[in-house]
GROMACS .gro file of C-alpha atoms in nm:
model
  378
    1ARG     CA    1   0.585   2.650   1.024
    2GLN     CA    2   0.561   2.278   1.016
    3ASN     CA    3   0.944   2.255   0.937
    4GLU     CA    4   1.011   2.473   1.239
    5GLY     CA    5   0.802   2.234   1.457
    6VAL     CA    6   0.960   1.928   1.301
    7SER     CA    7   1.308   2.077   1.347
    8ALA     CA    8   1.257   2.145   1.726
    9ARG     CA    9   1.118   1.796   1.777
   10ILE     CA   10   1.441   1.638   1.585
   11GLU     CA   11   1.652   1.860   1.840
   12THR     CA   12   1.467   1.753   2.129
   13LEU     CA   13   1.492   1.381   2.030
   14ILE     CA   14   1.868   1.400   1.978
   15THR     CA   15   1.887   1.516   2.317
   16GLU     CA   16   1.704   1.252   2.469
   17ILE     CA   17   1.864   0.962   2.292
   18HIS     CA   18   2.227   1.107   2.403
   19GLU     CA   19   2.079   1.125   2.756
   20ILE     CA   20   1.925   0.768   2.742
   21ALA     CA   21   2.248   0.636   2.595
   22GLY     CA   22   2.471   0.821   2.854
   23GLU     CA   23   2.685   0.963   2.561
   24GLU     CA   24   2.688   1.189   2.261
   25PHE     CA   25   2.718   0.982   1.938
   26ASN     CA   26   2.632   0.998   1.575
   27ILE     CA   27   2.293   0.867   1.562
   28ASP     CA   28   2.309   0.857   1.165
   29SER     CA   29   2.604   0.626   1.196
   30PRO     CA   30   2.489   0.253   1.205
   31LYS     CA   31   2.825   0.142   1.364
   32GLN     CA   32   2.794   0.379   1.646
   33LEU     CA   33   2.448   0.330   1.704
   34SER     CA   34   2.521  -0.069   1.708
   35VAL     CA   35   2.774  -0.011   1.971
   36ILE     CA   36   2.549   0.187   2.191
   37LEU     CA   37   2.275  -0.063   2.160
   38PHE     CA   38   2.431  -0.407   2.175
   39GLU     CA   39   2.748  -0.339   2.363
   40LYS     CA   40   2.679  -0.069   2.583
   41LEU     CA   41   2.328  -0.123   2.670
   42GLY     CA   42   2.333  -0.488   2.611
   43LEU     CA   43   2.020  -0.548   2.392
   44PRO     CA   44   2.009  -0.873   2.200
   45VAL     CA   45   2.153  -0.884   1.856
   46ILE     CA   46   1.862  -0.950   1.605
   47LYS     CA   47   2.035  -0.979   1.283
   48LYS     CA   48   2.372  -0.953   1.168
   49THR     CA   49   2.512  -0.812   0.821
   50LYS     CA   50   2.870  -0.843   0.678
   51THR     CA   51   2.969  -0.519   0.878
   52GLY     CA   52   2.818  -0.634   1.211
   53ALA     CA   53   2.490  -0.634   1.420
   54SER     CA   54   2.229  -0.468   1.210
   55THR     CA   55   2.027  -0.178   1.320
   56ASP     CA   56   1.771  -0.152   1.029
   57GLN     CA   57   1.405  -0.047   1.093
   58GLU     CA   58   1.290  -0.424   1.155
   59VAL     CA   59   1.537  -0.451   1.423
   60LEU     CA   60   1.481  -0.168   1.571
   61GLU     CA   61   1.095  -0.240   1.559
   62LYS     CA   62   1.145  -0.576   1.710
   63LEU     CA   63   1.371  -0.437   2.004
   64ALA     CA   64   1.116  -0.150   2.052
   65ALA     CA   65   0.832  -0.426   2.099
   66GLU     CA   66   1.005  -0.683   2.293
   67HIS     CA   67   1.210  -0.491   2.533
   68GLU     CA   68   1.124  -0.201   2.752
   69HIS     CA   69   1.400   0.033   2.675
   70ALA     CA   70   1.309   0.365   2.531
   71LEU     CA   71   1.616   0.395   2.295
   72PRO     CA   72   1.509   0.167   1.996
   73GLY     CA   73   1.166   0.378   1.972
   74LYS     CA   74   1.331   0.730   1.986
   75ILE     CA   75   1.575   0.615   1.722
   76ILE     CA   76   1.276   0.505   1.503
   77GLU     CA   77   1.097   0.847   1.540
   78HIS     CA   78   1.408   1.049   1.485
   79ARG     CA   79   1.471   0.855   1.143
   80GLN     CA   80   1.102   0.894   1.035
   81LEU     CA   81   1.119   1.274   1.121
   82VAL     CA   82   1.457   1.338   0.960
   83LYS     CA   83   1.326   1.155   0.639
   84LEU     CA   84   0.989   1.361   0.677
   85LYS     CA   85   1.205   1.693   0.675
   86GLY     CA   86   1.438   1.593   0.409
   87THR     CA   87   1.196   1.446   0.172
   88TYR     CA   88   0.892   1.675   0.187
   89LEU     CA   89   0.922   1.975   0.419
   90ASP     CA   90   1.256   2.096   0.272
   91ALA     CA   91   1.213   1.971  -0.092
   92LEU     CA   92   0.837   2.030  -0.177
   93PRO     CA   93   0.839   2.413  -0.121
   94LYS     CA   94   1.122   2.442  -0.379
   95LEU     CA   95   0.910   2.262  -0.621
   96ILE     CA   96   0.630   2.489  -0.622
   97ASN     CA   97   0.591   2.635  -0.994
   98PRO     CA   98   0.604   3.021  -0.943
   99ALA     CA   99   0.378   3.050  -1.242
  100THR     CA  100   0.095   2.828  -1.136
  101GLY     CA  101   0.147   2.821  -0.776
  102ARG     CA  102   0.129   2.406  -0.797
  103ILE     CA  103   0.353   2.128  -0.772
  104HIS     CA  104   0.387   1.949  -1.096
  105ALA     CA  105   0.489   1.591  -1.090
  106SER     CA  106   0.571   1.361  -1.366
  107PHE     CA  107   0.380   1.030  -1.405
  108ASN     CA  108   0.565   0.741  -1.561
  109GLN     CA  109   0.412   0.477  -1.783
  110VAL     CA  110   0.686   0.231  -1.817
  111VAL     CA  111   0.870   0.209  -1.497
  112ALA     CA  112   0.675  -0.027  -1.274
  113ALA     CA  113   0.695  -0.386  -1.435
  114THR     CA  114   0.337  -0.475  -1.341
  115GLY     CA  115   0.196  -0.175  -1.539
  116ARG     CA  116   0.127   0.048  -1.242
  117LEU     CA  117   0.191   0.444  -1.298
  118SER     CA  118   0.469   0.565  -1.093
  119SER     CA  119   0.524   0.919  -1.009
  120SER     CA  120   0.849   1.119  -0.993
  121ASN     CA  121   0.999   1.494  -0.932
  122PRO     CA  122   0.829   1.455  -0.685
  123ASN     CA  123   0.670   1.136  -0.591
  124LEU     CA  124   0.358   1.239  -0.489
  125GLN     CA  125   0.224   0.882  -0.477
  126ASN     CA  126   0.457   0.843  -0.153
  127ILE     CA  127   0.334   1.138   0.054
  128PRO     CA  128   0.281   0.981   0.420
  129ILE     CA  129  -0.021   0.954   0.601
  130ARG     CA  130   0.006   0.699   0.864
  131THR     CA  131   0.192   0.945   1.132
  132PRO     CA  132   0.048   1.296   1.292
  133ASP     CA  133   0.347   1.453   1.099
  134GLY     CA  134   0.256   1.301   0.762
  135GLU     CA  135  -0.089   1.401   0.813
  136ARG     CA  136   0.032   1.769   0.838
  137ILE     CA  137   0.198   1.719   0.503
  138ARG     CA  138  -0.125   1.606   0.345
  139LYS     CA  139  -0.316   1.887   0.507
  140ALA     CA  140  -0.072   2.134   0.313
  141PHE     CA  141  -0.223   2.013  -0.014
  142VAL     CA  142  -0.535   2.198  -0.103
  143PRO     CA  143  -0.741   2.299  -0.421
  144GLY     CA  144  -0.568   2.532  -0.672
  145GLU     CA  145  -0.868   2.761  -0.674
  146PRO     CA  146  -1.033   2.947  -0.389
  147GLY     CA  147  -1.385   2.787  -0.315
  148TRP     CA  148  -1.306   2.428  -0.459
  149LYS     CA  149  -1.283   2.100  -0.304
  150LEU     CA  150  -1.073   1.785  -0.337
  151ILE     CA  151  -1.214   1.462  -0.413
  152CYS     CA  152  -1.048   1.131  -0.346
  153ALA     CA  153  -1.211   0.819  -0.493
  154ASP     CA  154  -1.044   0.481  -0.396
  155TYR     CA  155  -1.101   0.142  -0.509
  156SER     CA  156  -1.201  -0.084  -0.238
  157GLN     CA  157  -0.983  -0.408  -0.212
  158ILE     CA  158  -0.957  -0.398  -0.599
  159GLU     CA  159  -0.653  -0.673  -0.577
  160LEU     CA  160  -0.869  -0.925  -0.397
  161ARG     CA  161  -1.166  -0.859  -0.630
  162MET     CA  162  -0.935  -0.920  -0.926
  163LEU     CA  163  -0.817  -1.233  -0.763
  164ALA     CA  164  -1.227  -1.324  -0.728
  165HIS     CA  165  -1.289  -1.254  -1.073
  166PHE     CA  166  -0.977  -1.457  -1.224
  167SER     CA  167  -1.024  -1.765  -0.979
  168ARG     CA  168  -1.415  -1.741  -1.007
  169ASP     CA  169  -1.398  -1.903  -0.672
  170VAL     CA  170  -1.732  -1.943  -0.543
  171ALA     CA  171  -1.706  -1.858  -0.178
  172MET     CA  172  -1.480  -1.565  -0.256
  173MET     CA  173  -1.752  -1.430  -0.512
  174HIS     CA  174  -2.012  -1.490  -0.295
  175ALA     CA  175  -1.878  -1.273  -0.017
  176PHE     CA  176  -1.800  -0.972  -0.256
  177SER     CA  177  -2.151  -1.032  -0.418
  178LEU     CA  178  -2.293  -0.987  -0.073
  179GLY     CA  179  -2.107  -0.694   0.030
  180ILE     CA  180  -1.930  -0.884   0.298
  181ASP     CA  181  -1.595  -0.793   0.460
  182ILE     CA  182  -1.374  -1.049   0.274
  183HIS     CA  183  -1.109  -1.083   0.571
  184ARG     CA  184  -1.384  -1.132   0.805
  185ALA     CA  185  -1.559  -1.402   0.549
  186VAL     CA  186  -1.241  -1.560   0.519
  187ALA     CA  187  -1.158  -1.588   0.895
  188ALA     CA  188  -1.527  -1.729   0.934
  189GLU     CA  189  -1.445  -1.992   0.653
  190VAL     CA  190  -1.117  -2.116   0.804
  191PHE     CA  191  -1.187  -2.100   1.160
  192ASN     CA  192  -1.541  -2.251   1.075
  193VAL     CA  193  -1.725  -1.982   1.304
  194ALA     CA  194  -1.985  -1.742   1.235
  195ALA     CA  195  -1.881  -1.409   1.065
  196GLU     CA  196  -2.012  -1.205   1.361
  197GLU     CA  197  -1.822  -1.424   1.593
  198VAL     CA  198  -1.485  -1.348   1.409
  199ASP     CA  199  -1.256  -1.148   1.660
  200SER     CA  200  -0.990  -0.908   1.566
  201ALA     CA  201  -0.692  -1.157   1.586
  202GLN     CA  202  -0.868  -1.398   1.356
  203ARG     CA  203  -0.959  -1.129   1.102
  204ARG     CA  204  -0.607  -1.004   1.121
  205MET     CA  205  -0.483  -1.350   1.033
  206ALA     CA  206  -0.720  -1.387   0.739
  207LYS     CA  207  -0.611  -1.046   0.614
  208GLY     CA  208  -0.229  -1.146   0.634
  209VAL     CA  209  -0.313  -1.484   0.438
  210ASN     CA  210  -0.546  -1.282   0.165
  211PHE     CA  211  -0.253  -1.025   0.099
  212GLY     CA  212   0.031  -1.283   0.171
  213VAL     CA  213  -0.050  -1.623   0.036
  214ILE     CA  214  -0.193  -1.512  -0.310
  215TYR     CA  215   0.153  -1.379  -0.381
  216GLY     CA  216   0.324  -1.707  -0.280
  217GLN     CA  217   0.425  -1.608   0.089
  218SER     CA  218   0.566  -1.874   0.290
  219ALA     CA  219   0.471  -2.036   0.610
  220PHE     CA  220   0.788  -1.894   0.772
  221GLY     CA  221   0.692  -1.529   0.624
  222LEU     CA  222   0.329  -1.530   0.734
  223ALA     CA  223   0.428  -1.660   1.080
  224ASN     CA  224   0.671  -1.377   1.115
  225ALA     CA  225   0.448  -1.118   0.997
  226LEU     CA  226   0.147  -1.223   1.227
  227GLY     CA  227   0.378  -1.317   1.537
  228ILE     CA  228   0.235  -1.680   1.530
  229THR     CA  229   0.411  -2.016   1.490
  230LYS     CA  230   0.518  -2.181   1.176
  231ASP     CA  231   0.289  -2.474   1.221
  232GLU     CA  232   0.022  -2.245   1.282
  233ALA     CA  233   0.066  -2.035   0.978
  234ALA     CA  234   0.122  -2.365   0.765
  235ALA     CA  235  -0.208  -2.500   0.875
  236PHE     CA  236  -0.401  -2.187   0.823
  237ILE     CA  237  -0.247  -2.176   0.444
  238GLU     CA  238  -0.353  -2.538   0.394
  239ASP     CA  239  -0.686  -2.455   0.536
  240TYR     CA  240  -0.731  -2.146   0.329
  241PHE     CA  241  -0.670  -2.319   0.000
  242THR     CA  242  -0.883  -2.610   0.075
  243ARG     CA  243  -1.185  -2.359   0.153
  244TYR     CA  244  -1.099  -2.136  -0.132
  245SER     CA  245  -1.020  -2.415  -0.420
  246GLY     CA  246  -1.070  -2.182  -0.673
  247VAL     CA  247  -0.771  -1.964  -0.577
  248ALA     CA  248  -0.559  -2.264  -0.576
  249ALA     CA  249  -0.688  -2.381  -0.915
  250PHE     CA  250  -0.632  -2.010  -1.047
  251LEU     CA  251  -0.250  -2.004  -0.909
  252ASP     CA  252  -0.165  -2.343  -1.103
  253GLU     CA  253  -0.331  -2.236  -1.407
  254THR     CA  254  -0.165  -1.893  -1.422
  255LEU     CA  255   0.170  -2.049  -1.375
  256ASP     CA  256   0.126  -2.324  -1.622
  257LEU     CA  257  -0.007  -2.075  -1.880
  258THR     CA  258   0.317  -1.855  -1.793
  259LEU     CA  259   0.547  -2.163  -1.824
  260GLU     CA  260   0.389  -2.253  -2.146
  261THR     CA  261   0.414  -1.929  -2.307
  262GLY     CA  262   0.689  -1.728  -2.124
  263PHE     CA  263   0.459  -1.439  -2.037
  264ALA     CA  264   0.227  -1.349  -1.785
  265ARG     CA  265  -0.080  -1.144  -1.891
  266THR     CA  266  -0.297  -0.884  -1.756
  267ILE     CA  267  -0.670  -0.870  -1.812
  268LEU     CA  268  -0.618  -0.632  -2.100
  269GLY     CA  269  -0.367  -0.874  -2.234
  270ARG     CA  270  -0.047  -0.665  -2.163
  271ARG     CA  271   0.240  -0.927  -2.144
  272ARG     CA  272   0.533  -0.962  -1.927
  273ALA     CA  273   0.815  -1.191  -1.996
  274ILE     CA  274   0.914  -1.417  -1.696
  275ALA     CA  275   1.141  -1.698  -1.691
  276GLY     CA  276   1.197  -1.957  -1.420
  277ILE     CA  277   0.847  -2.111  -1.352
  278ARG     CA  278   0.907  -2.456  -1.234
  279GLU     CA  279   0.695  -2.751  -1.401
  280ASN     CA  280   0.649  -2.922  -1.072
  281ARG     CA  281   0.597  -2.694  -0.783
  282THR     CA  282   0.575  -2.795  -0.422
  283GLY     CA  283   0.552  -2.587  -0.124
  284GLN     CA  284   0.624  -2.216  -0.144
  285LEU     CA  285   0.641  -2.021  -0.513
  286ASN     CA  286   0.984  -1.917  -0.608
  287MET     CA  287   1.046  -1.541  -0.710
  288PRO     CA  288   0.941  -1.584  -1.082
  289GLU     CA  289   0.626  -1.758  -0.989
  290ARG     CA  290   0.528  -1.503  -0.738
  291THR     CA  291   0.623  -1.215  -0.985
  292ALA     CA  292   0.384  -1.409  -1.234
  293VAL     CA  293   0.091  -1.392  -0.994
  294ASN     CA  294   0.170  -1.042  -0.913
  295THR     CA  295   0.168  -0.918  -1.249
  296VAL     CA  296  -0.190  -1.081  -1.347
  297ILE     CA  297  -0.340  -0.941  -1.033
  298GLN     CA  298  -0.170  -0.602  -0.988
  299GLY     CA  299  -0.109  -0.546  -1.351
  300SER     CA  300  -0.489  -0.596  -1.391
  301ALA     CA  301  -0.584  -0.360  -1.148
  302ALA     CA  302  -0.358  -0.106  -1.297
  303ASP     CA  303  -0.545  -0.177  -1.630
  304LEU     CA  304  -0.885  -0.100  -1.459
  305ILE     CA  305  -0.773   0.240  -1.295
  306LYS     CA  306  -0.607   0.346  -1.623
  307GLN     CA  307  -0.932   0.268  -1.827
  308ALA     CA  308  -1.131   0.456  -1.559
  309MET     CA  309  -0.894   0.750  -1.620
  310ILE     CA  310  -0.950   0.745  -2.003
  311ASN     CA  311  -1.321   0.726  -1.957
  312ILE     CA  312  -1.330   1.019  -1.679
  313HIS     CA  313  -1.130   1.241  -1.910
  314ARG     CA  314  -1.331   1.175  -2.204
  315ARG     CA  315  -1.640   1.262  -2.024
  316LEU     CA  316  -1.510   1.560  -1.844
  317LYS     CA  317  -1.415   1.720  -2.189
  318ARG     CA  318  -1.758   1.593  -2.338
  319GLU     CA  319  -1.963   1.755  -2.071
  320GLN     CA  320  -1.723   2.071  -2.051
  321HIS     CA  321  -1.695   1.977  -1.663
  322PRO     CA  322  -1.500   2.211  -1.468
  323ALA     CA  323  -1.333   1.932  -1.255
  324ARG     CA  324  -0.986   1.844  -1.272
  325MET     CA  325  -0.819   1.495  -1.231
  326LEU     CA  326  -0.500   1.591  -1.022
  327LEU     CA  327  -0.344   1.257  -0.918
  328GLN     CA  328  -0.342   0.884  -0.948
  329ILE     CA  329  -0.200   0.694  -0.662
  330HIS     CA  330  -0.245   0.308  -0.755
  331ASP     CA  331  -0.599   0.240  -0.660
  332GLU     CA  332  -0.704   0.613  -0.606
  333LEU     CA  333  -0.779   0.920  -0.800
  334VAL     CA  334  -0.769   1.272  -0.673
  335PHE     CA  335  -0.979   1.549  -0.809
  336GLU     CA  336  -1.050   1.918  -0.767
  337VAL     CA  337  -1.385   2.057  -0.821
  338PRO     CA  338  -1.591   2.364  -0.745
  339ALA     CA  339  -1.766   2.332  -0.406
  340SER     CA  340  -2.098   2.359  -0.577
  341GLU     CA  341  -2.031   2.061  -0.792
  342ALA     CA  342  -1.879   1.856  -0.533
  343GLU     CA  343  -2.184   1.629  -0.434
  344SER     CA  344  -2.282   1.568  -0.781
  345PHE     CA  345  -1.946   1.496  -0.902
  346GLN     CA  346  -1.918   1.210  -0.628
  347GLU     CA  347  -2.183   1.028  -0.826
  348PHE     CA  348  -2.001   1.108  -1.185
  349VAL     CA  349  -1.670   0.961  -1.044
  350LYS     CA  350  -1.788   0.667  -0.855
  351SER     CA  351  -2.035   0.545  -1.168
  352GLU     CA  352  -1.724   0.566  -1.399
  353MET     CA  353  -1.488   0.404  -1.186
  354GLU     CA  354  -1.723   0.120  -1.098
  355ALA     CA  355  -1.826   0.045  -1.453
  356ALA     CA  356  -1.470   0.101  -1.603
  357MET     CA  357  -1.437  -0.278  -1.691
  358PRO     CA  358  -1.701  -0.564  -1.655
  359LEU     CA  359  -1.572  -0.804  -1.375
  360GLU     CA  360  -1.735  -1.111  -1.220
  361VAL     CA  361  -1.777  -0.937  -0.890
  362PRO     CA  362  -1.906  -0.608  -0.804
  363VAL     CA  363  -1.664  -0.313  -0.805
  364THR     CA  364  -1.696  -0.060  -0.537
  365VAL     CA  365  -1.556   0.290  -0.494
  366ASP     CA  366  -1.513   0.493  -0.165
  367ILE     CA  367  -1.527   0.854  -0.194
  368ALA     CA  368  -1.451   1.159   0.045
  369ILE     CA  369  -1.448   1.515  -0.011
  370GLY     CA  370  -1.237   1.782   0.199
  371ASP     CA  371  -1.092   2.131   0.183
  372ASN     CA  372  -0.712   1.978   0.174
  373TRP     CA  373  -0.579   1.631   0.094
  374LEU     CA  374  -0.600   1.503   0.427
  375GLU     CA  375  -0.962   1.553   0.462
  376ALA     CA  376  -1.034   1.423   0.151
  377LYS     CA  377  -0.893   1.089   0.245
  378GLY     CA  378  -1.164   1.010   0.486
   0.00000   0.00000   0.00000
């Protein structure tokens, strides 16, 4: 039924796109789309490639945001629905095992260089959730037994907690120890206002810096992502490292050690060989330097959830608990459990995940229960 609804919407979109363009053309052809957008409709060229004006996602989003013309938005929606249909609605039903009635994915230990698990055949770590159509796909995933519930347990801001653990930055550790929203806390520090006075734009900027600066995002990249000037972004980055000097020291120490040994190391000592770290680093980090920092932070978060999975598996076996671990999606675990056990199992999972590894800051886990994957995402 979902497939029929999406197919009908795609056909409607094609008709609408052709009407707006004033002619029929191949929507999937970048060349033909480029002619319509930039020659016929006169929209500005945002980016050029070797073959002409680009019509990639970034360009379409910029055109849709900055110009009132309806066509770029319609093209974005068409692309999203075509991908949804081909990747999920057409493909997933064919992958249901007739003997079990389930979809069985593979989880790979050695594909992602940081040590994260990856998923394939199908990739269940990539099921969309941010659109209404994606939500409907999540809703189709239900427990394998009648009367059971799905439980999703998600580490809260685990990469930033890892950063606080490694850097021992006093201000960052203080925010996490008090359970304060870290993005609000950073905004309050950098803008020098009380936490309750931080507005949504300030928090958004702090969030961009929290996730971008620690991986070496440049002032240009941050400005682009947040829609601010390069000077504003540069000033924010400078203020951030002044206020969070422990973070700046951690980055330097990590890169110095990687330069000296040739390896970046995770919290459990897994090594990744990295060359190209500079002795004298000024300005933004280069790709090997960003990779080294990313390996330590993201790789350590991967270590943590793997340790939690091992501990939970052992305890389930030891206690002969009926719950089953179904999926790992980077910082999140998905379980199925009899409805009668769901409430008590929440505490089981929460305690195991939060205590999987001793860190310098508290680790918190958000848990939701539902009759399907969408409900259990909370």
